Amino acid sequence: MGITKATPASPPLATEPPPVKARGRQKAWTASTDEKRERILQAAEALFDTQGYANTTMEQIVQQLGVTKPYVYYYFHNKQEIYETLCWRPAVACFTAMDFAEDDTRPAHVKVAEGIERLIRATIEHHPAAFFPYREPQVFRPEYLAMQKKLANHFYDRMCALMEEARADGMLDFKETRLTALAACSLPGFLYHWYRPDGRLSPAEVVRELSQLAWRVLGLRTARRRPARASADEKPPPPETSS
């Protein structure tokens, strides 16, 4: 069953380091550290996208960059560390999509709708790395999967709490909370099957279309549902009399 209205939402996640400390043999940061690491990540991401994890080697990454192996190993221990670093970014972006500021007093249904749109947009903006976990889920270490699960639970706890608040307000119409949340959020998961950045629809159009589909799954209303009134023909039950 889904969580109840009384179930407290999990607090916002603190800023956590990636599941792998991507420093390789490097002992100190320099001004050019981020730029060099980004070059490595971008080159590796392109290879992982076209060839997959298993068919990509550190040698190929090195050749793509036009550098030596020690250059790459200075920043990353191995290929798996590069891969998990690439995948961790979209995981954080997607699974914090339902985080809102404590002083955000907007109605719950507005936050749910915006959170879903954020989730879909983050998935597309982090293409293709966001799709790697769907394509090759067997690659990740147990430690990485544990942290990813923690992020996912954080997301769904917050989403379900907002959904139930919005349902109580008459702005969402659904039955089983967790199942509905999973169904709505499965839509961006299928993007990896068919999404192409140069496809018929622009990224913004894809975000809009999928968001609207997800809102329909959630039963998002444009106006608050009012309690049904008794018809004119219906009469109230007679008062109970004491014997």
PDB file of C-alpha atoms in Angstrom:
ATOM      1  CA  MET A   1       0.000   0.000   0.000  1.00  0.00           C
ATOM      2  CA  GLY A   2       1.032   3.605  -0.456  1.00  0.00           C
ATOM      3  CA  ILE A   3       2.039   5.757   2.445  1.00  0.00           C
ATOM      4  CA  THR A   4      -0.712   7.389   4.425  1.00  0.00           C
ATOM      5  CA  LYS A   5      -1.303  11.090   4.909  1.00  0.00           C
ATOM      6  CA  ALA A   6       0.246  10.776   8.349  1.00  0.00           C
ATOM      7  CA  THR A   7       3.468   9.392   6.948  1.00  0.00           C
ATOM      8  CA  PRO A   8       6.100  12.126   7.191  1.00  0.00           C
ATOM      9  CA  ALA A   9       7.957  13.010   4.039  1.00  0.00           C
ATOM     10  CA  SER A  10      11.659  12.286   4.134  1.00  0.00           C
ATOM     11  CA  PRO A  11      13.824  15.364   4.678  1.00  0.00           C
ATOM     12  CA  PRO A  12      15.817  16.797   1.785  1.00  0.00           C
ATOM     13  CA  LEU A  13      18.957  14.843   1.065  1.00  0.00           C
ATOM     14  CA  ALA A  14      22.142  16.415   2.217  1.00  0.00           C
ATOM     15  CA  THR A  15      24.735  17.037  -0.458  1.00  0.00           C
ATOM     16  CA  GLU A  16      26.488  13.716  -0.688  1.00  0.00           C
ATOM     17  CA  PRO A  17      29.639  12.746  -2.536  1.00  0.00           C
ATOM     18  CA  PRO A  18      29.333  10.421  -5.505  1.00  0.00           C
ATOM     19  CA  PRO A  19      29.382   6.735  -4.592  1.00  0.00           C
ATOM     20  CA  VAL A  20      32.875   6.610  -6.031  1.00  0.00           C
ATOM     21  CA  LYS A  21      35.375   9.269  -5.042  1.00  0.00           C
ATOM     22  CA  ALA A  22      36.561  10.109  -8.513  1.00  0.00           C
ATOM     23  CA  ARG A  23      40.081  11.266  -7.807  1.00  0.00           C
ATOM     24  CA  GLY A  24      42.219   8.472  -9.196  1.00  0.00           C
ATOM     25  CA  ARG A  25      45.759   8.928  -7.951  1.00  0.00           C
ATOM     26  CA  GLN A  26      45.338  12.669  -7.746  1.00  0.00           C
ATOM     27  CA  LYS A  27      46.138  14.073  -4.304  1.00  0.00           C
ATOM     28  CA  ALA A  28      45.247  17.733  -4.749  1.00  0.00           C
ATOM     29  CA  TRP A  29      42.826  19.762  -6.815  1.00  0.00           C
ATOM     30  CA  THR A  30      44.008  22.438  -9.212  1.00  0.00           C
ATOM     31  CA  ALA A  31      42.197  25.162 -11.111  1.00  0.00           C
ATOM     32  CA  SER A  32      42.090  23.010 -14.254  1.00  0.00           C
ATOM     33  CA  THR A  33      40.969  19.819 -12.517  1.00  0.00           C
ATOM     34  CA  ASP A  34      37.275  20.091 -13.405  1.00  0.00           C
ATOM     35  CA  GLU A  35      38.002  20.948 -17.028  1.00  0.00           C
ATOM     36  CA  LYS A  36      40.306  17.972 -17.491  1.00  0.00           C
ATOM     37  CA  ARG A  37      37.939  15.587 -15.762  1.00  0.00           C
ATOM     38  CA  GLU A  38      35.092  16.838 -17.924  1.00  0.00           C
ATOM     39  CA  ARG A  39      37.086  16.128 -21.068  1.00  0.00           C
ATOM     40  CA  ILE A  40      37.611  12.552 -19.941  1.00  0.00           C
ATOM     41  CA  LEU A  41      33.959  12.111 -19.001  1.00  0.00           C
ATOM     42  CA  GLN A  42      32.698  13.523 -22.303  1.00  0.00           C
ATOM     43  CA  ALA A  43      34.970  11.307 -24.371  1.00  0.00           C
ATOM     44  CA  ALA A  44      34.010   8.233 -22.372  1.00  0.00           C
ATOM     45  CA  GLU A  45      30.301   9.071 -22.508  1.00  0.00           C
ATOM     46  CA  ALA A  46      30.376   9.169 -26.322  1.00  0.00           C
ATOM     47  CA  LEU A  47      32.082   5.775 -26.463  1.00  0.00           C
ATOM     48  CA  PHE A  48      29.764   4.179 -23.904  1.00  0.00           C
ATOM     49  CA  ASP A  49      26.821   5.494 -25.882  1.00  0.00           C
ATOM     50  CA  THR A  50      27.892   4.078 -29.226  1.00  0.00           C
ATOM     51  CA  GLN A  51      29.625   0.879 -28.083  1.00  0.00           C
ATOM     52  CA  GLY A  52      28.296   0.047 -24.647  1.00  0.00           C
ATOM     53  CA  TYR A  53      30.283  -0.451 -21.461  1.00  0.00           C
ATOM     54  CA  ALA A  54      31.683  -3.904 -22.189  1.00  0.00           C
ATOM     55  CA  ASN A  55      33.018  -2.953 -25.617  1.00  0.00           C
ATOM     56  CA  THR A  56      34.681   0.254 -24.462  1.00  0.00           C
ATOM     57  CA  THR A  57      38.222   0.087 -23.134  1.00  0.00           C
ATOM     58  CA  MET A  58      40.459   2.544 -21.334  1.00  0.00           C
ATOM     59  CA  GLU A  59      42.737   2.382 -24.354  1.00  0.00           C
ATOM     60  CA  GLN A  60      39.929   3.650 -26.565  1.00  0.00           C
ATOM     61  CA  ILE A  61      39.155   6.462 -24.140  1.00  0.00           C
ATOM     62  CA  VAL A  62      42.817   7.449 -24.156  1.00  0.00           C
ATOM     63  CA  GLN A  63      42.926   7.396 -27.959  1.00  0.00           C
ATOM     64  CA  GLN A  64      39.754   9.452 -28.183  1.00  0.00           C
ATOM     65  CA  LEU A  65      41.379  12.108 -26.006  1.00  0.00           C
ATOM     66  CA  GLY A  66      44.765  11.952 -27.640  1.00  0.00           C
ATOM     67  CA  VAL A  67      46.529  11.610 -24.285  1.00  0.00           C
ATOM     68  CA  THR A  68      48.470   8.971 -22.401  1.00  0.00           C
ATOM     69  CA  LYS A  69      47.006   6.412 -20.001  1.00  0.00           C
ATOM     70  CA  PRO A  70      48.646   8.025 -16.939  1.00  0.00           C
ATOM     71  CA  TYR A  71      46.732  11.202 -17.776  1.00  0.00           C
ATOM     72  CA  VAL A  72      43.383   9.405 -17.390  1.00  0.00           C
ATOM     73  CA  TYR A  73      44.467   7.293 -14.423  1.00  0.00           C
ATOM     74  CA  TYR A  74      45.521  10.450 -12.624  1.00  0.00           C
ATOM     75  CA  TYR A  75      41.828  11.394 -12.321  1.00  0.00           C
ATOM     76  CA  PHE A  76      40.046   8.033 -12.334  1.00  0.00           C
ATOM     77  CA  HIS A  77      40.974   4.632 -10.977  1.00  0.00           C
ATOM     78  CA  ASN A  78      39.390   2.641 -13.798  1.00  0.00           C
ATOM     79  CA  LYS A  79      36.683   2.471 -16.450  1.00  0.00           C
ATOM     80  CA  GLN A  80      33.967   1.583 -13.971  1.00  0.00           C
ATOM     81  CA  GLU A  81      34.658   4.689 -11.912  1.00  0.00           C
ATOM     82  CA  ILE A  82      34.228   6.818 -15.025  1.00  0.00           C
ATOM     83  CA  TYR A  83      30.984   5.039 -15.875  1.00  0.00           C
ATOM     84  CA  GLU A  84      29.503   5.380 -12.402  1.00  0.00           C
ATOM     85  CA  THR A  85      30.499   9.032 -12.194  1.00  0.00           C
ATOM     86  CA  LEU A  86      28.650   9.676 -15.459  1.00  0.00           C
ATOM     87  CA  CYS A  87      25.543   7.844 -14.219  1.00  0.00           C
ATOM     88  CA  TRP A  88      25.505   9.414 -10.769  1.00  0.00           C
ATOM     89  CA  ARG A  89      24.849  12.920 -12.086  1.00  0.00           C
ATOM     90  CA  PRO A  90      21.500  12.140 -13.758  1.00  0.00           C
ATOM     91  CA  ALA A  91      20.531   9.963 -10.786  1.00  0.00           C
ATOM     92  CA  VAL A  92      20.865  12.939  -8.453  1.00  0.00           C
ATOM     93  CA  ALA A  93      19.148  15.322 -10.885  1.00  0.00           C
ATOM     94  CA  CYS A  94      16.186  12.972 -11.378  1.00  0.00           C
ATOM     95  CA  PHE A  95      15.710  11.744  -7.836  1.00  0.00           C
ATOM     96  CA  THR A  96      15.774  15.227  -6.297  1.00  0.00           C
ATOM     97  CA  ALA A  97      13.107  16.481  -8.697  1.00  0.00           C
ATOM     98  CA  MET A  98      10.491  16.433  -5.923  1.00  0.00           C
ATOM     99  CA  ASP A  99      12.602  18.495  -3.523  1.00  0.00           C
ATOM    100  CA  PHE A 100      11.138  21.907  -2.814  1.00  0.00           C
ATOM    101  CA  ALA A 101      12.184  24.687  -0.472  1.00  0.00           C
ATOM    102  CA  GLU A 102      10.738  24.618   3.029  1.00  0.00           C
ATOM    103  CA  ASP A 103       9.118  28.018   2.462  1.00  0.00           C
ATOM    104  CA  ASP A 104       7.449  26.921  -0.794  1.00  0.00           C
ATOM    105  CA  THR A 105       3.774  27.155   0.120  1.00  0.00           C
ATOM    106  CA  ARG A 106       2.306  26.280  -3.252  1.00  0.00           C
ATOM    107  CA  PRO A 107      -0.401  23.579  -3.313  1.00  0.00           C
ATOM    108  CA  ALA A 108       0.725  19.958  -3.361  1.00  0.00           C
ATOM    109  CA  HIS A 109      -0.694  19.240  -6.828  1.00  0.00           C
ATOM    110  CA  VAL A 110       1.363  22.094  -8.295  1.00  0.00           C
ATOM    111  CA  LYS A 111       4.520  20.632  -6.790  1.00  0.00           C
ATOM    112  CA  VAL A 112       3.709  17.132  -8.048  1.00  0.00           C
ATOM    113  CA  ALA A 113       3.118  18.423 -11.582  1.00  0.00           C
ATOM    114  CA  GLU A 114       6.309  20.478 -11.525  1.00  0.00           C
ATOM    115  CA  GLY A 115       8.321  17.613 -10.025  1.00  0.00           C
ATOM    116  CA  ILE A 116       7.228  15.240 -12.774  1.00  0.00           C
ATOM    117  CA  GLU A 117       8.200  17.801 -15.396  1.00  0.00           C
ATOM    118  CA  ARG A 118      11.584  18.274 -13.707  1.00  0.00           C
ATOM    119  CA  LEU A 119      12.150  14.517 -13.719  1.00  0.00           C
ATOM    120  CA  ILE A 120      11.457  14.211 -17.427  1.00  0.00           C
ATOM    121  CA  ARG A 121      13.505  17.274 -18.301  1.00  0.00           C
ATOM    122  CA  ALA A 122      16.485  16.040 -16.252  1.00  0.00           C
ATOM    123  CA  THR A 123      16.344  12.672 -18.003  1.00  0.00           C
ATOM    124  CA  ILE A 124      16.527  14.322 -21.401  1.00  0.00           C
ATOM    125  CA  GLU A 125      19.104  16.936 -20.445  1.00  0.00           C
ATOM    126  CA  HIS A 126      21.436  14.190 -19.202  1.00  0.00           C
ATOM    127  CA  HIS A 127      21.158  12.153 -22.389  1.00  0.00           C
ATOM    128  CA  PRO A 128      22.812   9.761 -23.042  1.00  0.00           C
ATOM    129  CA  ALA A 129      24.267   9.044 -19.569  1.00  0.00           C
ATOM    130  CA  ALA A 130      20.791   8.986 -18.001  1.00  0.00           C
ATOM    131  CA  PHE A 131      19.953   5.989 -20.168  1.00  0.00           C
ATOM    132  CA  PHE A 132      23.034   3.903 -19.328  1.00  0.00           C
ATOM    133  CA  PRO A 133      21.507   2.275 -16.222  1.00  0.00           C
ATOM    134  CA  TYR A 134      18.585   1.000 -18.300  1.00  0.00           C
ATOM    135  CA  ARG A 135      20.851  -0.412 -20.988  1.00  0.00           C
ATOM    136  CA  GLU A 136      23.461  -2.097 -18.807  1.00  0.00           C
ATOM    137  CA  PRO A 137      22.250  -2.374 -15.203  1.00  0.00           C
ATOM    138  CA  GLN A 138      24.629  -5.240 -14.481  1.00  0.00           C
ATOM    139  CA  VAL A 139      27.674  -2.959 -14.579  1.00  0.00           C
ATOM    140  CA  PHE A 140      27.227  -1.244 -11.218  1.00  0.00           C
ATOM    141  CA  ARG A 141      28.818  -2.233  -7.929  1.00  0.00           C
ATOM    142  CA  PRO A 142      26.551  -3.089  -4.957  1.00  0.00           C
ATOM    143  CA  GLU A 143      27.728   0.072  -3.189  1.00  0.00           C
ATOM    144  CA  TYR A 144      26.589   2.219  -6.083  1.00  0.00           C
ATOM    145  CA  LEU A 145      23.219   0.464  -6.314  1.00  0.00           C
ATOM    146  CA  ALA A 146      22.650   0.958  -2.583  1.00  0.00           C
ATOM    147  CA  MET A 147      23.142   4.705  -2.891  1.00  0.00           C
ATOM    148  CA  GLN A 148      20.980   4.852  -5.987  1.00  0.00           C
ATOM    149  CA  LYS A 149      18.214   3.012  -4.116  1.00  0.00           C
ATOM    150  CA  LYS A 150      18.496   5.507  -1.260  1.00  0.00           C
ATOM    151  CA  LEU A 151      18.006   8.348  -3.722  1.00  0.00           C
ATOM    152  CA  ALA A 152      15.032   6.614  -5.362  1.00  0.00           C
ATOM    153  CA  ASN A 153      13.344   5.971  -2.012  1.00  0.00           C
ATOM    154  CA  HIS A 154      13.850   9.616  -1.115  1.00  0.00           C
ATOM    155  CA  PHE A 155      12.166  10.663  -4.360  1.00  0.00           C
ATOM    156  CA  TYR A 156       9.161   8.351  -4.038  1.00  0.00           C
ATOM    157  CA  ASP A 157       8.631   9.108  -0.346  1.00  0.00           C
ATOM    158  CA  ARG A 158       8.365  12.793  -1.114  1.00  0.00           C
ATOM    159  CA  MET A 159       6.258  12.263  -4.219  1.00  0.00           C
ATOM    160  CA  CYS A 160       3.773   9.952  -2.472  1.00  0.00           C
ATOM    161  CA  ALA A 161       3.346  12.351   0.440  1.00  0.00           C
ATOM    162  CA  LEU A 162       2.597  15.205  -1.973  1.00  0.00           C
ATOM    163  CA  MET A 163       0.244  13.023  -3.999  1.00  0.00           C
ATOM    164  CA  GLU A 164      -1.827  12.095  -0.977  1.00  0.00           C
ATOM    165  CA  GLU A 165      -1.996  15.699   0.137  1.00  0.00           C
ATOM    166  CA  ALA A 166      -3.167  16.691  -3.348  1.00  0.00           C
ATOM    167  CA  ARG A 167      -5.753  13.907  -3.383  1.00  0.00           C
ATOM    168  CA  ALA A 168      -7.105  15.099  -0.036  1.00  0.00           C
ATOM    169  CA  ASP A 169      -7.358  18.572  -1.584  1.00  0.00           C
ATOM    170  CA  GLY A 170      -9.430  17.127  -4.443  1.00  0.00           C
ATOM    171  CA  MET A 171      -6.806  17.896  -7.097  1.00  0.00           C
ATOM    172  CA  LEU A 172      -5.541  14.375  -7.883  1.00  0.00           C
ATOM    173  CA  ASP A 173      -7.660  11.303  -8.573  1.00  0.00           C
ATOM    174  CA  PHE A 174      -6.000   7.909  -8.082  1.00  0.00           C
ATOM    175  CA  LYS A 175      -6.343   4.790  -5.923  1.00  0.00           C
ATOM    176  CA  GLU A 176      -3.057   3.146  -4.945  1.00  0.00           C
ATOM    177  CA  THR A 177      -0.432   5.757  -4.158  1.00  0.00           C
ATOM    178  CA  ARG A 178       2.882   4.020  -4.722  1.00  0.00           C
ATOM    179  CA  LEU A 179       1.678   2.096  -7.766  1.00  0.00           C
ATOM    180  CA  THR A 180       0.384   5.285  -9.383  1.00  0.00           C
ATOM    181  CA  ALA A 181       3.658   7.088  -8.659  1.00  0.00           C
ATOM    182  CA  LEU A 182       5.675   4.269 -10.192  1.00  0.00           C
ATOM    183  CA  ALA A 183       3.419   4.184 -13.262  1.00  0.00           C
ATOM    184  CA  ALA A 184       3.694   7.934 -13.851  1.00  0.00           C
ATOM    185  CA  CYS A 185       7.470   7.935 -13.430  1.00  0.00           C
ATOM    186  CA  SER A 186       7.949   4.936 -15.709  1.00  0.00           C
ATOM    187  CA  LEU A 187       7.232   7.135 -18.726  1.00  0.00           C
ATOM    188  CA  PRO A 188      10.687   8.772 -18.849  1.00  0.00           C
ATOM    189  CA  GLY A 189      12.209   5.356 -18.207  1.00  0.00           C
ATOM    190  CA  PHE A 190      11.086   4.220 -21.645  1.00  0.00           C
ATOM    191  CA  LEU A 191      12.852   7.122 -23.335  1.00  0.00           C
ATOM    192  CA  TYR A 192      16.001   5.063 -23.731  1.00  0.00           C
ATOM    193  CA  HIS A 193      14.167   2.818 -26.193  1.00  0.00           C
ATOM    194  CA  TRP A 194      13.258   5.527 -28.650  1.00  0.00           C
ATOM    195  CA  TYR A 195      14.490   9.016 -27.753  1.00  0.00           C
ATOM    196  CA  ARG A 196      16.808  10.765 -30.208  1.00  0.00           C
ATOM    197  CA  PRO A 197      18.002  14.357 -29.673  1.00  0.00           C
ATOM    198  CA  ASP A 198      17.486  15.022 -33.390  1.00  0.00           C
ATOM    199  CA  GLY A 199      14.084  13.348 -33.552  1.00  0.00           C
ATOM    200  CA  ARG A 200      10.815  14.740 -34.893  1.00  0.00           C
ATOM    201  CA  LEU A 201       9.959  16.440 -31.598  1.00  0.00           C
ATOM    202  CA  SER A 202      12.294  18.878 -29.930  1.00  0.00           C
ATOM    203  CA  PRO A 203      13.457  18.116 -26.370  1.00  0.00           C
ATOM    204  CA  ALA A 204      11.054  20.770 -25.034  1.00  0.00           C
ATOM    205  CA  GLU A 205       8.159  19.190 -26.928  1.00  0.00           C
ATOM    206  CA  VAL A 206       9.003  15.744 -25.594  1.00  0.00           C
ATOM    207  CA  VAL A 207       9.068  17.123 -22.053  1.00  0.00           C
ATOM    208  CA  ARG A 208       5.671  18.752 -22.546  1.00  0.00           C
ATOM    209  CA  GLU A 209       4.019  15.702 -24.116  1.00  0.00           C
ATOM    210  CA  LEU A 210       5.338  13.210 -21.559  1.00  0.00           C
ATOM    211  CA  SER A 211       4.517  15.525 -18.657  1.00  0.00           C
ATOM    212  CA  GLN A 212       0.918  15.766 -19.779  1.00  0.00           C
ATOM    213  CA  LEU A 213       0.686  11.983 -20.101  1.00  0.00           C
ATOM    214  CA  ALA A 214       2.099  11.547 -16.608  1.00  0.00           C
ATOM    215  CA  TRP A 215      -0.364  14.085 -15.200  1.00  0.00           C
ATOM    216  CA  ARG A 216      -3.199  12.039 -16.692  1.00  0.00           C
ATOM    217  CA  VAL A 217      -1.882   8.912 -14.979  1.00  0.00           C
ATOM    218  CA  LEU A 218      -1.930  10.850 -11.693  1.00  0.00           C
ATOM    219  CA  GLY A 219      -5.459  12.073 -12.327  1.00  0.00           C
ATOM    220  CA  LEU A 220      -4.484  15.738 -12.179  1.00  0.00           C
ATOM    221  CA  ARG A 221      -7.539  17.986 -12.146  1.00  0.00           C
ATOM    222  CA  THR A 222      -7.926  21.545 -13.406  1.00  0.00           C
ATOM    223  CA  ALA A 223     -10.405  22.327 -10.639  1.00  0.00           C
ATOM    224  CA  ARG A 224     -10.938  20.976  -7.153  1.00  0.00           C
ATOM    225  CA  ARG A 225     -13.419  18.129  -6.940  1.00  0.00           C
ATOM    226  CA  ARG A 226     -16.371  19.022  -4.787  1.00  0.00           C
ATOM    227  CA  PRO A 227     -18.217  16.503  -2.592  1.00  0.00           C
ATOM    228  CA  ALA A 228     -21.198  15.008  -4.371  1.00  0.00           C
ATOM    229  CA  ARG A 229     -24.569  16.469  -3.293  1.00  0.00           C
ATOM    230  CA  ALA A 230     -27.566  14.331  -2.537  1.00  0.00           C
ATOM    231  CA  SER A 231     -30.187  14.470  -5.300  1.00  0.00           C
ATOM    232  CA  ALA A 232     -33.467  16.256  -4.742  1.00  0.00           C
ATOM    233  CA  ASP A 233     -35.328  12.926  -4.688  1.00  0.00           C
ATOM    234  CA  GLU A 234     -33.187  11.510  -1.931  1.00  0.00           C
ATOM    235  CA  LYS A 235     -34.475  11.942   1.585  1.00  0.00           C
ATOM    236  CA  PRO A 236     -32.332  11.889   4.692  1.00  0.00           C
ATOM    237  CA  PRO A 237     -32.678   8.781   6.854  1.00  0.00           C
ATOM    238  CA  PRO A 238     -35.205   9.051   9.690  1.00  0.00           C
ATOM    239  CA  PRO A 239     -33.742   9.886  13.093  1.00  0.00           C
ATOM    240  CA  GLU A 240     -33.181   7.007  15.457  1.00  0.00           C
ATOM    241  CA  THR A 241     -35.733   6.699  18.232  1.00  0.00           C
ATOM    242  CA  SER A 242     -35.124   5.204  21.617  1.00  0.00           C
ATOM    243  CA  SER A 243     -37.163   2.130  22.483  1.00  0.00           C
TER     244      SER A 243
END
